[in-house]
Structures are given as C-alpha cells and as structure tokens.
Amino acid sequence: MQMSFLGAAGTVTGSKTLLSAAGRQLLIDCGAFQGIKNLRARNWAPPAFDLHRLDAVVLTHAHIDHSGYLPVLARYGFQGPVYCTAATRDLCEIMLLDSAHLEEEQADFLNRHGKSKHHPALPLFTTADARRAIGLLKPRAFDTPFAISPDIEVTFRHAGHILGAAMAQFDVGATKILFSGDLGRADDPIMPAPANPETPDYLVLESTYGDRLHDRTDPGGQLAEILHRTFARGGTVIVPAFAVGRVQSLMYWIARLKAAGEIPDIPVFLDSPMAIDVTRVYSAHLADQRLDQAQCAQMCGAATFVTSVDQSKWLDTRAMPSVIIAGSGMATGGRVLHHLKAMAGNWRNTLLFTGFQAPGTRGSTLVDGASEVKIFGEYVHVTAEVIQLDTLSAHADYAETLNWLAKFDRPVRHIFLNHGEPAASDSLRRRISERFDWPCHVVEFMEQVSLSDAGLASAHRPPPQEPGRED
C-alpha cells in the first residue's frame, strides 16, 4: 500500500491524497488550492497521477478545498465514481456550479479589460465541467460499509464540521486506514460531535488548529456585544462568511439572540445566492444535524434572503443599522466585495470575520490591520472596526483533537498530519508524541509513503511539479 500527498501538505488547501492499495488507485478528496498565487497556480498543473488508472474518488465533505478540483478531473476525462454522503452531494452541486460561474466571470472580466498576461484568459473549469463532475457523485449512507473492490471497503463516519462531513475509513484486508477529513467540535450546537471510529492502523489527520486553543467564551454573548456596539454608533455589521457552515452558525445564533430579546430586532440580510441555496439544504438533511425541524426552520428564517443584484446594491444605500452576511468568507470574491468597497471606509461600521483567513487573502490582510485594501483594482481606505470572531470555528483545536485521539482503544501504528500551516502541524505532532508516544510526522507536498505490516516502511519526496498558469 502506498499514499501520495498531493495537496493540503504544508497548507490548508488543495486536499488530495492518492491511496494505492489492492491493485486500485483511490483519491481521497479532490480539493482546489486557494490563497496565495503560488498555491493557486498548482490548480493549473495537470493531475499528478495517471488519470486512466484512477478507480474512484472519495470525498470527505463539500468545501471547495476538498471538492473544487473535481471539475478539472472531469475536464481531463475522469469518468469514475465519486463517493460521498448524501448531504455532501447536494452541497457540491451548489458549490461547484457557483465556482464555475465565478471562474467564467473572472475570465470574462480579465479579457474585457485586458488585465491578463494570457490571451485569452481561461477559466480553470467551466459550468459544463462542473455538471460533468456532479454527474459522477454517488451518495452513500453514514455508518454503512460499501465495497469499492472485493478487497477494499469504505465506511463514512460523522466528522461534524459541516453538513454531511465525514471521516472515511478504509478497510484493506486486515488493515484500517482512516482519513479524518476536517474534524468538527464536540459541542457544536448544530453539527454532531465527531464519531469514535474503530482504531485505525494508519491515520491521516488534519491539523488546521494544531497550535491553538479556541476561545471558550460564549459565542452568543460575544456576537451580541459586537452587534450592540455597532448599532449604538449607527453602523452596519458586514460579515464575509463561508456559505457552508459559517453562515448557518451565524443565523442560528442571531435567531437565538433575537428570540431571547438579547439583541434588537435589527434587519439581517443574507446576500449570497449560494448561501441561500445551502441554507435550504439543511432542511432536507435533519438526520445529519442536532437541530429538529422547528429549530432548523427558526435558523433558516433568521435573515431576509437577498436574491437580486438590485436588492444587493440597495443594501449599500441604507442609512439604518443592519447586518449583511455575504460571501466569500475570506473576502476573495462574491457580493461581499461590493459591500466592503462601499462601507469599509465608514468608522461606524464593523467588518466581522468569523473563520480562518488563509495567508494572502483579502480577509487576512484586513484582519492583520491593513489601513487600506485593494478591491476591484482600487485601494479602499479602511476605518471600519475589524474583528475576527474565533468562537464560531468549525474545526477542532488541538485539545479537542487530542481528546478525540484518546478515545482510541490501542495505539495507532502511524499518524500522518496534513491540512495545516507548518507551525500548526508541527505543534500538533509534538503534542501527539508527548501525550501518546505514537509515531507521527508532518507530510510534505508530493511526499510518497509506502506502508507495510511492520509500519512505515519508506518515504520519499519527489521534486514538486512545475505549476501551470494562473491568470
């Protein structure tokens, strides 16, 4: 058996791990790289494996850093099955079509304005590519093993994190390999706690927050204080939010705070067509969350859905306090950019970031205290209050991850840490070694490891591929 780490190695994006076992080649996650230009350029390189030998893809969840390269595979001719949970399938349909639209829109903008060094600028993938990828998705139930081949069985276990998120357990003969995907939190009010699967022989474990602990302050109280402070000065709260997970968490807390009379009945607008579609998906998958039907309906009704461009433009002209939730979560695109351009220069307003901001993104620049930020080719002076709210994180921190590991009933033969910035991954490696004394190392981009019954047999790191084009 062999694993090749083709993404989410030394970074939190581009999740792809190639598993070669029992004569099959399987790709666990198929994510797009996001963030700084050097990472995004990797999306343009040809697949780092023989596509004709790839038997199947197994998705842990729908976030673009785990699913966003699927249309590229489809464009290159991949026609095999892509296994995922039912909710992940529904979310991927929304997210991949939205990503394709943004890719086509960006290429058109660059061509019309002559802003690309490539002639013509091309989208990474098209709507047709996305539709081909969606057609490959094969939903499978949680906790129900399914066979990929006579010698390989896969079982999805609840990971928490977002709707439909799963750990993927591979049984290859007598050997168990577990891919954590993105681990959620035990006390998340919407998502279930990460499951306690059978102890694997090998574990590929995310390390996004391997070097920090989440603030344990009540997120409802923090959010109420931020809203009160902004409304008192007559301002609007602009929230760049991730359409899947973070938007729904915000709406859940806003609904609770309003119902308890802890915040005034200020208008809340959800200005993201994709997030609106995603929110509706929650109602169709009640079994995958903690909320019952009434609670889910209350969450979904916490905001006015903004469905047209004219309505979105009107929000920027309102003089009354409000909350505007819009994508994207790292302010890299979407309608939130128009709101930031219109409102970031007003000291009465608040820019509220509610998730991880990858280095090189506009969100990271703002959270780091920049006095100006470039939007649509122009620099916008920032005088609005900028806040990062860490209490809504959907990722386990290092203590939560260690507590999850402690539930295994025997040592893990080897742990491979991926999906983390270098400092975070190495910090988690050290903590695992100190607490459990289990073999553990941080994977590198393009690293290949061979597994044997005796443990980790060998590892080598071929030179990275040349990146492709990035407009």
Tab-separated table of C-alpha atoms in Angstrom:
chain	number	residue	atom	x	y	z
A	1	MET	CA	0.000	0.000	0.000
A	2	GLN	CA	1.192	3.487	-0.800
A	3	MET	CA	-0.061	7.019	-0.130
A	4	SER	CA	0.911	10.165	-2.027
A	5	PHE	CA	0.121	13.567	-0.524
A	6	LEU	CA	-0.770	15.788	-3.467
A	7	GLY	CA	-2.336	18.680	-1.553
A	8	ALA	CA	-3.106	20.059	1.904
A	9	ALA	CA	0.555	19.431	2.754
A	10	GLY	CA	2.207	22.465	4.318
A	11	THR	CA	-1.032	24.352	3.745
A	12	VAL	CA	-4.781	24.102	4.476
A	13	THR	CA	-5.996	23.956	0.881
A	14	GLY	CA	-5.961	21.617	-2.087
A	15	SER	CA	-6.720	18.420	-0.156
A	16	LYS	CA	-5.766	15.374	-2.246
A	17	THR	CA	-4.309	12.072	-1.094
A	18	LEU	CA	-3.755	9.198	-3.523
A	19	LEU	CA	-4.097	5.752	-1.979
A	20	SER	CA	-2.753	2.796	-3.936
A	21	ALA	CA	-3.926	-0.482	-2.443
A	22	ALA	CA	-5.045	-3.958	-3.541
A	23	GLY	CA	-4.410	-3.075	-7.170
A	24	ARG	CA	-6.620	0.045	-7.007
A	25	GLN	CA	-5.894	3.755	-7.050
A	26	LEU	CA	-8.219	5.936	-4.999
A	27	LEU	CA	-8.174	9.694	-4.464
A	28	ILE	CA	-9.329	10.862	-1.059
A	29	ASP	CA	-10.635	14.394	-1.520
A	30	CYS	CA	-10.109	16.418	-4.655
A	31	GLY	CA	-9.708	19.992	-3.494
A	32	ALA	CA	-8.694	23.206	-5.203
A	33	PHE	CA	-5.809	25.280	-3.889
A	34	GLN	CA	-6.765	28.700	-2.522
A	35	GLY	CA	-4.885	31.637	-1.016
A	36	ILE	CA	-1.578	32.976	-2.291
A	37	LYS	CA	-0.797	32.969	-6.019
A	38	ASN	CA	1.862	30.251	-5.827
A	39	LEU	CA	-0.709	27.885	-4.338
A	40	ARG	CA	-3.455	28.825	-6.797
A	41	ALA	CA	-1.044	28.168	-9.670
A	42	ARG	CA	-0.969	24.490	-8.702
A	43	ASN	CA	-4.586	24.187	-9.834
A	44	TRP	CA	-3.406	24.687	-13.413
A	45	ALA	CA	-0.899	21.818	-13.393
A	46	PRO	CA	-2.055	18.510	-14.910
A	47	PRO	CA	-3.118	15.869	-12.392
A	48	ALA	CA	-0.078	14.444	-10.597
A	49	PHE	CA	-1.127	10.859	-11.310
A	50	ASP	CA	-2.233	8.702	-14.225
A	51	LEU	CA	-5.885	9.622	-14.570
A	52	HIS	CA	-6.617	6.458	-16.543
A	53	ARG	CA	-5.554	4.335	-13.572
A	54	LEU	CA	-7.702	6.228	-11.057
A	55	ASP	CA	-10.564	3.961	-9.985
A	56	ALA	CA	-12.583	6.276	-7.713
A	57	VAL	CA	-12.639	9.442	-5.640
A	58	VAL	CA	-13.856	9.512	-2.032
A	59	LEU	CA	-14.924	12.934	-0.712
A	60	THR	CA	-14.959	13.735	2.998
A	61	HIS	CA	-17.032	16.912	2.565
A	62	ALA	CA	-18.125	19.649	0.186
A	63	HIS	CA	-15.831	22.596	0.964
A	64	ILE	CA	-14.020	23.761	-2.171
A	65	ASP	CA	-10.593	22.992	-0.688
A	66	HIS	CA	-11.772	19.362	-0.624
A	67	SER	CA	-14.004	19.163	-3.718
A	68	GLY	CA	-13.136	22.081	-6.010
A	69	TYR	CA	-10.733	20.221	-8.325
A	70	LEU	CA	-13.374	17.653	-9.339
A	71	PRO	CA	-14.462	19.638	-12.449
A	72	VAL	CA	-10.826	19.730	-13.584
A	73	LEU	CA	-10.645	15.932	-13.297
A	74	ALA	CA	-13.866	15.718	-15.297
A	75	ARG	CA	-12.398	18.030	-17.926
A	76	TYR	CA	-9.366	15.754	-18.225
A	77	GLY	CA	-11.702	12.824	-18.834
A	78	PHE	CA	-12.226	11.144	-15.464
A	79	GLN	CA	-15.488	9.197	-15.522
A	80	GLY	CA	-15.208	7.050	-12.397
A	81	PRO	CA	-17.429	7.217	-9.318
A	82	VAL	CA	-17.041	9.943	-6.683
A	83	TYR	CA	-18.344	8.603	-3.373
A	84	CYS	CA	-19.687	10.982	-0.736
A	85	THR	CA	-22.551	11.371	1.718
A	86	ALA	CA	-25.985	12.498	0.503
A	87	ALA	CA	-25.689	15.989	2.010
A	88	THR	CA	-22.207	16.390	0.518
A	89	ARG	CA	-23.636	15.527	-2.882
A	90	ASP	CA	-26.338	18.201	-2.582
A	91	LEU	CA	-23.861	20.821	-1.344
A	92	CYS	CA	-21.316	20.008	-4.065
A	93	GLU	CA	-23.922	20.608	-6.746
A	94	ILE	CA	-24.448	24.125	-5.414
A	95	MET	CA	-20.801	24.916	-4.731
A	96	LEU	CA	-19.233	23.549	-7.906
A	97	LEU	CA	-21.726	25.340	-10.146
A	98	ASP	CA	-21.121	28.554	-8.219
A	99	SER	CA	-17.345	28.132	-8.535
A	100	ALA	CA	-17.660	27.531	-12.269
A	101	HIS	CA	-19.733	30.694	-12.639
A	102	LEU	CA	-17.100	32.702	-10.760
A	103	GLU	CA	-14.308	31.209	-12.891
A	104	GLU	CA	-16.109	32.109	-16.109
A	105	GLU	CA	-16.976	35.571	-14.815
A	106	GLN	CA	-13.365	36.254	-13.801
A	107	ALA	CA	-12.002	35.136	-17.175
A	108	ASP	CA	-14.520	37.315	-18.981
A	109	PHE	CA	-13.590	40.327	-16.835
A	110	LEU	CA	-9.873	39.829	-17.492
A	111	ASN	CA	-10.428	39.519	-21.231
A	112	ARG	CA	-12.708	42.557	-21.459
A	113	HIS	CA	-10.280	44.742	-19.539
A	114	GLY	CA	-7.033	43.295	-20.880
A	115	LYS	CA	-5.784	42.527	-17.373
A	116	SER	CA	-4.347	39.051	-18.031
A	117	LYS	CA	-0.916	38.090	-19.349
A	118	HIS	CA	-2.651	35.156	-21.057
A	119	HIS	CA	-4.560	35.714	-24.308
A	120	PRO	CA	-7.239	34.757	-23.848
A	121	ALA	CA	-7.655	34.304	-20.107
A	122	LEU	CA	-9.391	30.996	-19.453
A	123	PRO	CA	-11.478	29.748	-16.551
A	124	LEU	CA	-9.940	26.915	-14.526
A	125	PHE	CA	-13.103	24.989	-15.386
A	126	THR	CA	-16.479	25.725	-16.948
A	127	THR	CA	-20.078	25.146	-15.978
A	128	ALA	CA	-20.115	22.162	-18.340
A	129	ASP	CA	-17.110	20.686	-16.494
A	130	ALA	CA	-18.871	21.203	-13.162
A	131	ARG	CA	-22.010	19.479	-14.409
A	132	ARG	CA	-19.944	16.513	-15.611
A	133	ALA	CA	-18.347	16.278	-12.151
A	134	ILE	CA	-21.711	16.481	-10.387
A	135	GLY	CA	-22.924	13.586	-12.519
A	136	LEU	CA	-20.183	11.399	-11.045
A	137	LEU	CA	-21.262	11.866	-7.409
A	138	LYS	CA	-22.503	8.662	-5.790
A	139	PRO	CA	-24.118	9.188	-2.345
A	140	ARG	CA	-23.537	6.634	0.372
A	141	ALA	CA	-25.044	6.467	3.869
A	142	PHE	CA	-23.186	7.099	7.114
A	143	ASP	CA	-22.051	4.056	9.114
A	144	THR	CA	-22.851	1.669	6.265
A	145	PRO	CA	-19.826	-0.042	4.661
A	146	PHE	CA	-19.684	-0.157	0.867
A	147	ALA	CA	-17.244	-2.005	-1.367
A	148	ILE	CA	-15.034	-0.231	-3.863
A	149	SER	CA	-13.481	-3.563	-4.863
A	150	PRO	CA	-13.525	-7.102	-3.456
A	151	ASP	CA	-10.593	-6.168	-1.190
A	152	ILE	CA	-11.468	-2.572	-0.236
A	153	GLU	CA	-14.395	-1.460	1.885
A	154	VAL	CA	-15.170	2.135	2.860
A	155	THR	CA	-17.317	3.462	5.697
A	156	PHE	CA	-18.295	7.082	6.278
A	157	ARG	CA	-18.356	8.220	9.926
A	158	HIS	CA	-19.675	11.559	11.168
A	159	ALA	CA	-16.929	14.179	11.391
A	160	GLY	CA	-19.083	17.125	12.489
A	161	HIS	CA	-17.565	20.261	10.894
A	162	ILE	CA	-20.292	20.966	8.281
A	163	LEU	CA	-23.430	19.298	6.998
A	164	GLY	CA	-22.567	15.890	5.533
A	165	ALA	CA	-18.903	15.968	6.594
A	166	ALA	CA	-17.407	12.530	7.077
A	167	MET	CA	-14.314	10.662	8.090
A	168	ALA	CA	-13.506	7.963	5.546
A	169	GLN	CA	-12.500	4.596	6.964
A	170	PHE	CA	-10.809	2.216	4.507
A	171	ASP	CA	-10.611	-1.490	5.300
A	172	VAL	CA	-7.998	-3.032	3.022
A	173	GLY	CA	-7.892	-6.653	4.018
A	174	ALA	CA	-6.984	-6.612	7.707
A	175	THR	CA	-5.554	-3.070	7.577
A	176	LYS	CA	-7.571	0.001	8.567
A	177	ILE	CA	-6.703	3.453	7.217
A	178	LEU	CA	-8.726	6.406	8.495
A	179	PHE	CA	-8.871	9.819	6.839
A	180	SER	CA	-10.228	12.356	9.313
A	181	GLY	CA	-11.284	14.949	6.758
A	182	ASP	CA	-11.937	18.120	8.738
A	183	LEU	CA	-12.786	17.323	12.356
A	184	GLY	CA	-15.616	19.266	13.938
A	185	ARG	CA	-16.154	20.174	17.575
A	186	ALA	CA	-17.806	18.084	20.265
A	187	ASP	CA	-20.020	20.925	21.488
A	188	ASP	CA	-21.120	22.431	18.175
A	189	PRO	CA	-24.797	23.438	18.542
A	190	ILE	CA	-25.735	22.369	15.003
A	191	MET	CA	-23.398	19.583	13.890
A	192	PRO	CA	-22.976	16.251	15.693
A	193	ALA	CA	-19.735	15.540	17.550
A	194	PRO	CA	-17.043	13.644	15.643
A	195	ALA	CA	-17.721	9.911	15.847
A	196	ASN	CA	-15.470	7.486	17.698
A	197	PRO	CA	-14.492	5.068	14.932
A	198	GLU	CA	-12.593	1.829	15.309
A	199	THR	CA	-8.910	2.434	15.986
A	200	PRO	CA	-7.092	2.553	12.643
A	201	ASP	CA	-3.657	1.199	11.839
A	202	TYR	CA	-2.877	4.393	9.946
A	203	LEU	CA	-4.467	7.801	10.421
A	204	VAL	CA	-4.332	10.817	8.103
A	205	LEU	CA	-5.259	13.650	10.449
A	206	GLU	CA	-5.958	17.317	9.805
A	207	SER	CA	-4.014	19.884	11.852
A	208	THR	CA	-5.609	23.236	10.996
A	209	TYR	CA	-5.634	24.405	14.630
A	210	GLY	CA	-2.797	22.233	15.862
A	211	ASP	CA	-1.113	25.142	17.611
A	212	ARG	CA	-4.001	26.898	19.305
A	213	LEU	CA	-6.988	26.622	21.570
A	214	HIS	CA	-10.329	28.150	20.684
A	215	ASP	CA	-11.740	30.883	22.833
A	216	ARG	CA	-14.293	29.202	25.122
A	217	THR	CA	-16.296	32.393	25.544
A	218	ASP	CA	-19.977	32.043	24.751
A	219	PRO	CA	-20.254	32.952	21.044
A	220	GLY	CA	-23.767	34.286	21.524
A	221	GLY	CA	-22.581	36.749	24.151
A	222	GLN	CA	-19.642	37.858	22.009
A	223	LEU	CA	-21.831	38.336	18.965
A	224	ALA	CA	-24.430	40.283	20.955
A	225	GLU	CA	-21.748	42.637	22.305
A	226	ILE	CA	-20.369	43.307	18.801
A	227	LEU	CA	-23.830	43.973	17.389
A	228	HIS	CA	-24.841	46.283	20.248
A	229	ARG	CA	-21.625	48.277	19.943
A	230	THR	CA	-22.016	48.740	16.191
A	231	PHE	CA	-25.720	49.562	16.319
A	232	ALA	CA	-25.078	52.140	19.094
A	233	ARG	CA	-22.949	54.176	16.727
A	234	GLY	CA	-25.466	53.777	13.888
A	235	GLY	CA	-23.386	51.331	11.907
A	236	THR	CA	-23.842	48.165	9.892
A	237	VAL	CA	-22.101	44.850	10.525
A	238	ILE	CA	-20.711	43.341	7.307
A	239	VAL	CA	-19.893	39.664	7.641
A	240	PRO	CA	-17.828	37.942	4.945
A	241	ALA	CA	-18.968	34.379	5.608
A	242	PHE	CA	-18.430	30.922	4.222
A	243	ALA	CA	-21.659	29.784	2.570
A	244	VAL	CA	-21.498	26.315	4.056
A	245	GLY	CA	-21.427	26.100	7.827
A	246	ARG	CA	-20.449	29.562	8.964
A	247	VAL	CA	-23.483	31.365	7.519
A	248	GLN	CA	-25.789	28.877	9.191
A	249	SER	CA	-23.963	29.184	12.535
A	250	LEU	CA	-24.381	32.960	12.422
A	251	MET	CA	-28.063	32.661	11.609
A	252	TYR	CA	-28.523	30.128	14.401
A	253	TRP	CA	-27.020	32.483	16.996
A	254	ILE	CA	-28.833	35.551	15.663
A	255	ALA	CA	-32.136	33.676	15.826
A	256	ARG	CA	-31.422	32.586	19.409
A	257	LEU	CA	-30.386	36.080	20.499
A	258	LYS	CA	-33.463	37.680	18.975
A	259	ALA	CA	-35.781	35.073	20.478
A	260	ALA	CA	-34.263	35.710	23.910
A	261	GLY	CA	-34.533	39.508	23.482
A	262	GLU	CA	-30.764	39.881	23.835
A	263	ILE	CA	-30.378	41.908	20.627
A	264	PRO	CA	-32.797	44.357	18.988
A	265	ASP	CA	-34.864	43.286	16.017
A	266	ILE	CA	-32.430	44.837	13.533
A	267	PRO	CA	-32.775	43.671	9.914
A	268	VAL	CA	-30.454	40.834	8.880
A	269	PHE	CA	-29.794	40.244	5.181
A	270	LEU	CA	-28.277	37.137	3.630
A	271	ASP	CA	-26.792	38.399	0.381
A	272	SER	CA	-25.385	35.232	-1.145
A	273	PRO	CA	-27.342	33.172	-3.657
A	274	MET	CA	-25.163	30.168	-2.865
A	275	ALA	CA	-25.593	30.504	0.912
A	276	ILE	CA	-29.360	30.809	0.430
A	277	ASP	CA	-29.408	27.530	-1.513
A	278	VAL	CA	-27.148	25.874	1.073
A	279	THR	CA	-29.372	27.004	3.954
A	280	ARG	CA	-32.337	25.335	2.273
A	281	VAL	CA	-30.353	22.077	2.023
A	282	TYR	CA	-30.175	21.954	5.831
A	283	SER	CA	-33.938	21.409	5.964
A	284	ALA	CA	-33.575	18.338	3.749
A	285	HIS	CA	-30.967	16.634	5.947
A	286	LEU	CA	-32.243	16.848	9.512
A	287	ALA	CA	-30.749	13.437	10.377
A	288	ASP	CA	-27.237	14.827	9.840
A	289	GLN	CA	-27.544	17.602	12.447
A	290	ARG	CA	-28.618	18.244	16.028
A	291	LEU	CA	-31.481	20.628	15.158
A	292	ASP	CA	-35.029	19.399	14.937
A	293	GLN	CA	-37.410	20.644	12.274
A	294	ALA	CA	-38.656	23.646	14.297
A	295	GLN	CA	-35.146	24.733	15.305
A	296	CYS	CA	-33.911	24.389	11.738
A	297	ALA	CA	-36.821	26.485	10.475
A	298	GLN	CA	-36.049	29.163	13.078
A	299	MET	CA	-32.409	29.270	11.940
A	300	CYS	CA	-33.344	29.434	8.258
A	301	GLY	CA	-35.786	32.270	8.971
A	302	ALA	CA	-33.287	34.487	10.800
A	303	ALA	CA	-32.414	36.545	7.713
A	304	THR	CA	-34.083	38.148	4.728
A	305	PHE	CA	-32.822	36.442	1.576
A	306	VAL	CA	-31.436	38.881	-1.000
A	307	THR	CA	-31.996	37.319	-4.401
A	308	SER	CA	-31.336	40.062	-6.959
A	309	VAL	CA	-28.430	42.316	-7.845
A	310	ASP	CA	-30.633	45.403	-7.442
A	311	GLN	CA	-31.526	44.365	-3.890
A	312	SER	CA	-27.845	43.829	-3.152
A	313	LYS	CA	-26.959	47.305	-4.435
A	314	TRP	CA	-29.770	48.806	-2.358
A	315	LEU	CA	-28.170	47.467	0.829
A	316	ASP	CA	-25.217	49.805	0.316
A	317	THR	CA	-27.518	52.833	0.281
A	318	ARG	CA	-29.324	52.086	3.570
A	319	ALA	CA	-28.621	54.524	6.390
A	320	MET	CA	-30.126	52.369	9.146
A	321	PRO	CA	-28.185	49.764	11.165
A	322	SER	CA	-28.343	46.200	9.876
A	323	VAL	CA	-26.367	43.003	9.465
A	324	ILE	CA	-25.249	41.979	5.983
A	325	ILE	CA	-23.937	38.439	5.584
A	326	ALA	CA	-22.356	37.767	2.207
A	327	GLY	CA	-19.727	35.543	0.598
A	328	SER	CA	-16.936	34.908	0.398
A	329	GLY	CA	-15.573	34.061	3.842
A	330	MET	CA	-12.033	35.263	3.106
A	331	ALA	CA	-13.283	38.239	1.049
A	332	THR	CA	-11.672	36.822	-2.088
A	333	GLY	CA	-14.760	37.313	-4.256
A	334	GLY	CA	-18.530	37.450	-4.293
A	335	ARG	CA	-21.002	40.163	-3.355
A	336	VAL	CA	-19.278	40.991	-0.088
A	337	LEU	CA	-16.595	42.856	-2.047
A	338	HIS	CA	-19.148	45.449	-3.175
A	339	HIS	CA	-20.263	45.927	0.432
A	340	LEU	CA	-16.683	46.222	1.662
A	341	LYS	CA	-15.888	48.785	-1.001
A	342	ALA	CA	-18.959	50.827	-0.028
A	343	MET	CA	-18.681	50.509	3.773
A	344	ALA	CA	-15.112	49.772	4.879
A	345	GLY	CA	-14.341	53.493	4.900
A	346	ASN	CA	-17.031	54.350	7.475
A	347	TRP	CA	-15.920	54.229	11.131
A	348	ARG	CA	-19.458	53.447	12.275
A	349	ASN	CA	-19.419	50.054	10.573
A	350	THR	CA	-17.885	46.742	11.609
A	351	LEU	CA	-16.233	44.146	9.400
A	352	LEU	CA	-16.738	40.830	11.188
A	353	PHE	CA	-14.676	37.831	10.097
A	354	THR	CA	-15.799	34.515	11.508
A	355	GLY	CA	-13.333	31.938	10.196
A	356	PHE	CA	-9.766	31.099	9.270
A	357	GLN	CA	-8.199	33.616	6.883
A	358	ALA	CA	-5.604	31.954	4.649
A	359	PRO	CA	-2.372	33.911	4.107
A	360	GLY	CA	-2.524	36.116	1.039
A	361	THR	CA	-6.287	36.565	1.074
A	362	ARG	CA	-8.018	39.931	1.385
A	363	GLY	CA	-9.541	38.751	4.659
A	364	SER	CA	-6.106	38.017	6.105
A	365	THR	CA	-4.914	41.475	5.066
A	366	LEU	CA	-7.841	43.145	6.826
A	367	VAL	CA	-7.611	41.043	9.995
A	368	ASP	CA	-3.888	41.828	10.198
A	369	GLY	CA	-4.751	45.524	10.480
A	370	ALA	CA	-4.199	46.940	6.984
A	371	SER	CA	-5.227	50.572	6.641
A	372	GLU	CA	-6.253	50.011	3.029
A	373	VAL	CA	-7.208	47.087	0.852
A	374	LYS	CA	-7.422	46.649	-2.903
A	375	ILE	CA	-10.908	45.922	-4.255
A	376	PHE	CA	-11.732	45.841	-7.971
A	377	GLY	CA	-8.383	47.382	-8.808
A	378	GLU	CA	-8.753	50.332	-6.421
A	379	TYR	CA	-7.398	50.868	-2.914
A	380	VAL	CA	-10.105	51.396	-0.298
A	381	HIS	CA	-9.203	53.159	2.948
A	382	VAL	CA	-10.314	51.132	5.983
A	383	THR	CA	-11.701	52.991	9.008
A	384	ALA	CA	-14.421	50.486	9.974
A	385	GLU	CA	-13.798	48.357	13.042
A	386	VAL	CA	-12.340	44.973	12.031
A	387	ILE	CA	-12.991	41.971	14.272
A	388	GLN	CA	-12.167	38.297	13.984
A	389	LEU	CA	-14.597	36.115	15.929
A	390	ASP	CA	-12.869	32.805	16.679
A	391	THR	CA	-15.611	31.208	18.771
A	392	LEU	CA	-17.586	30.037	15.713
A	393	SER	CA	-14.806	27.844	14.368
A	394	ALA	CA	-15.966	24.548	12.887
A	395	HIS	CA	-12.534	22.916	13.308
A	396	ALA	CA	-11.376	21.074	16.413
A	397	ASP	CA	-8.489	22.785	18.221
A	398	TYR	CA	-5.509	20.820	19.495
A	399	ALA	CA	-7.097	19.933	22.831
A	400	GLU	CA	-10.271	18.679	21.131
A	401	THR	CA	-8.190	16.689	18.660
A	402	LEU	CA	-6.132	15.083	21.449
A	403	ASN	CA	-9.327	14.229	23.353
A	404	TRP	CA	-10.689	12.547	20.229
A	405	LEU	CA	-7.477	10.537	19.798
A	406	ALA	CA	-7.598	9.486	23.456
A	407	LYS	CA	-10.777	7.503	22.740
A	408	PHE	CA	-8.901	5.018	20.533
A	409	ASP	CA	-8.552	1.684	22.328
A	410	ARG	CA	-4.988	0.958	21.171
A	411	PRO	CA	-2.016	2.843	19.693
A	412	VAL	CA	-2.158	3.976	16.085
A	413	ARG	CA	0.671	2.489	14.048
A	414	HIS	CA	1.450	5.818	12.348
A	415	ILE	CA	-0.206	9.228	12.072
A	416	PHE	CA	0.264	11.459	9.039
A	417	LEU	CA	-0.543	15.120	9.723
A	418	ASN	CA	-1.861	17.170	6.818
A	419	HIS	CA	-4.147	20.177	6.244
A	420	GLY	CA	-2.270	22.709	8.360
A	421	GLU	CA	0.205	25.544	8.131
A	422	PRO	CA	3.721	24.284	9.024
A	423	ALA	CA	3.814	25.691	12.577
A	424	ALA	CA	0.348	24.335	13.411
A	425	SER	CA	1.087	20.864	12.046
A	426	ASP	CA	4.427	20.572	13.821
A	427	SER	CA	2.923	21.754	17.092
A	428	LEU	CA	0.264	19.031	16.918
A	429	ARG	CA	2.932	16.450	16.017
A	430	ARG	CA	4.865	17.355	19.149
A	431	ARG	CA	1.769	17.190	21.351
A	432	ILE	CA	0.747	13.783	19.994
A	433	SER	CA	4.248	12.427	20.537
A	434	GLU	CA	4.393	13.777	24.089
A	435	ARG	CA	0.956	12.541	25.148
A	436	PHE	CA	0.677	9.214	23.317
A	437	ASP	CA	4.195	8.369	22.095
A	438	TRP	CA	2.686	7.282	18.771
A	439	PRO	CA	4.758	7.548	15.563
A	440	CYS	CA	3.700	10.746	13.839
A	441	HIS	CA	5.070	13.060	11.196
A	442	VAL	CA	4.018	16.093	9.168
A	443	VAL	CA	3.623	15.285	5.478
A	444	GLU	CA	5.185	17.363	2.719
A	445	PHE	CA	3.818	18.292	-0.684
A	446	MET	CA	4.254	15.405	-3.159
A	447	GLU	CA	5.541	13.087	-0.432
A	448	GLN	CA	5.008	9.385	-1.035
A	449	VAL	CA	4.942	6.795	1.730
A	450	SER	CA	4.844	3.026	1.495
A	451	LEU	CA	3.021	1.085	4.165
A	452	SER	CA	3.720	-2.441	5.343
A	453	ASP	CA	2.501	-4.669	8.116
A	454	ALA	CA	5.626	-3.665	10.039
A	455	GLY	CA	4.672	0.003	9.959
A	456	LEU	CA	6.098	2.892	7.975
A	457	ALA	CA	8.459	1.212	5.542
A	458	SER	CA	9.773	4.091	3.460
A	459	ALA	CA	9.180	7.641	2.466
A	460	HIS	CA	10.484	9.768	-0.377
A	461	ARG	CA	9.743	13.199	-1.681
A	462	PRO	CA	9.974	13.717	-5.437
A	463	PRO	CA	10.573	17.275	-6.600
A	464	PRO	CA	7.348	19.277	-6.909
A	465	GLN	CA	5.733	19.663	-10.292
A	466	GLU	CA	6.061	22.844	-12.243
A	467	PRO	CA	2.939	24.930	-11.679
A	468	GLY	CA	0.622	25.724	-14.518
A	469	ARG	CA	-0.894	29.043	-15.481
A	470	GLU	CA	-2.662	31.386	-13.094
A	471	ASP	CA	-4.489	34.385	-14.547
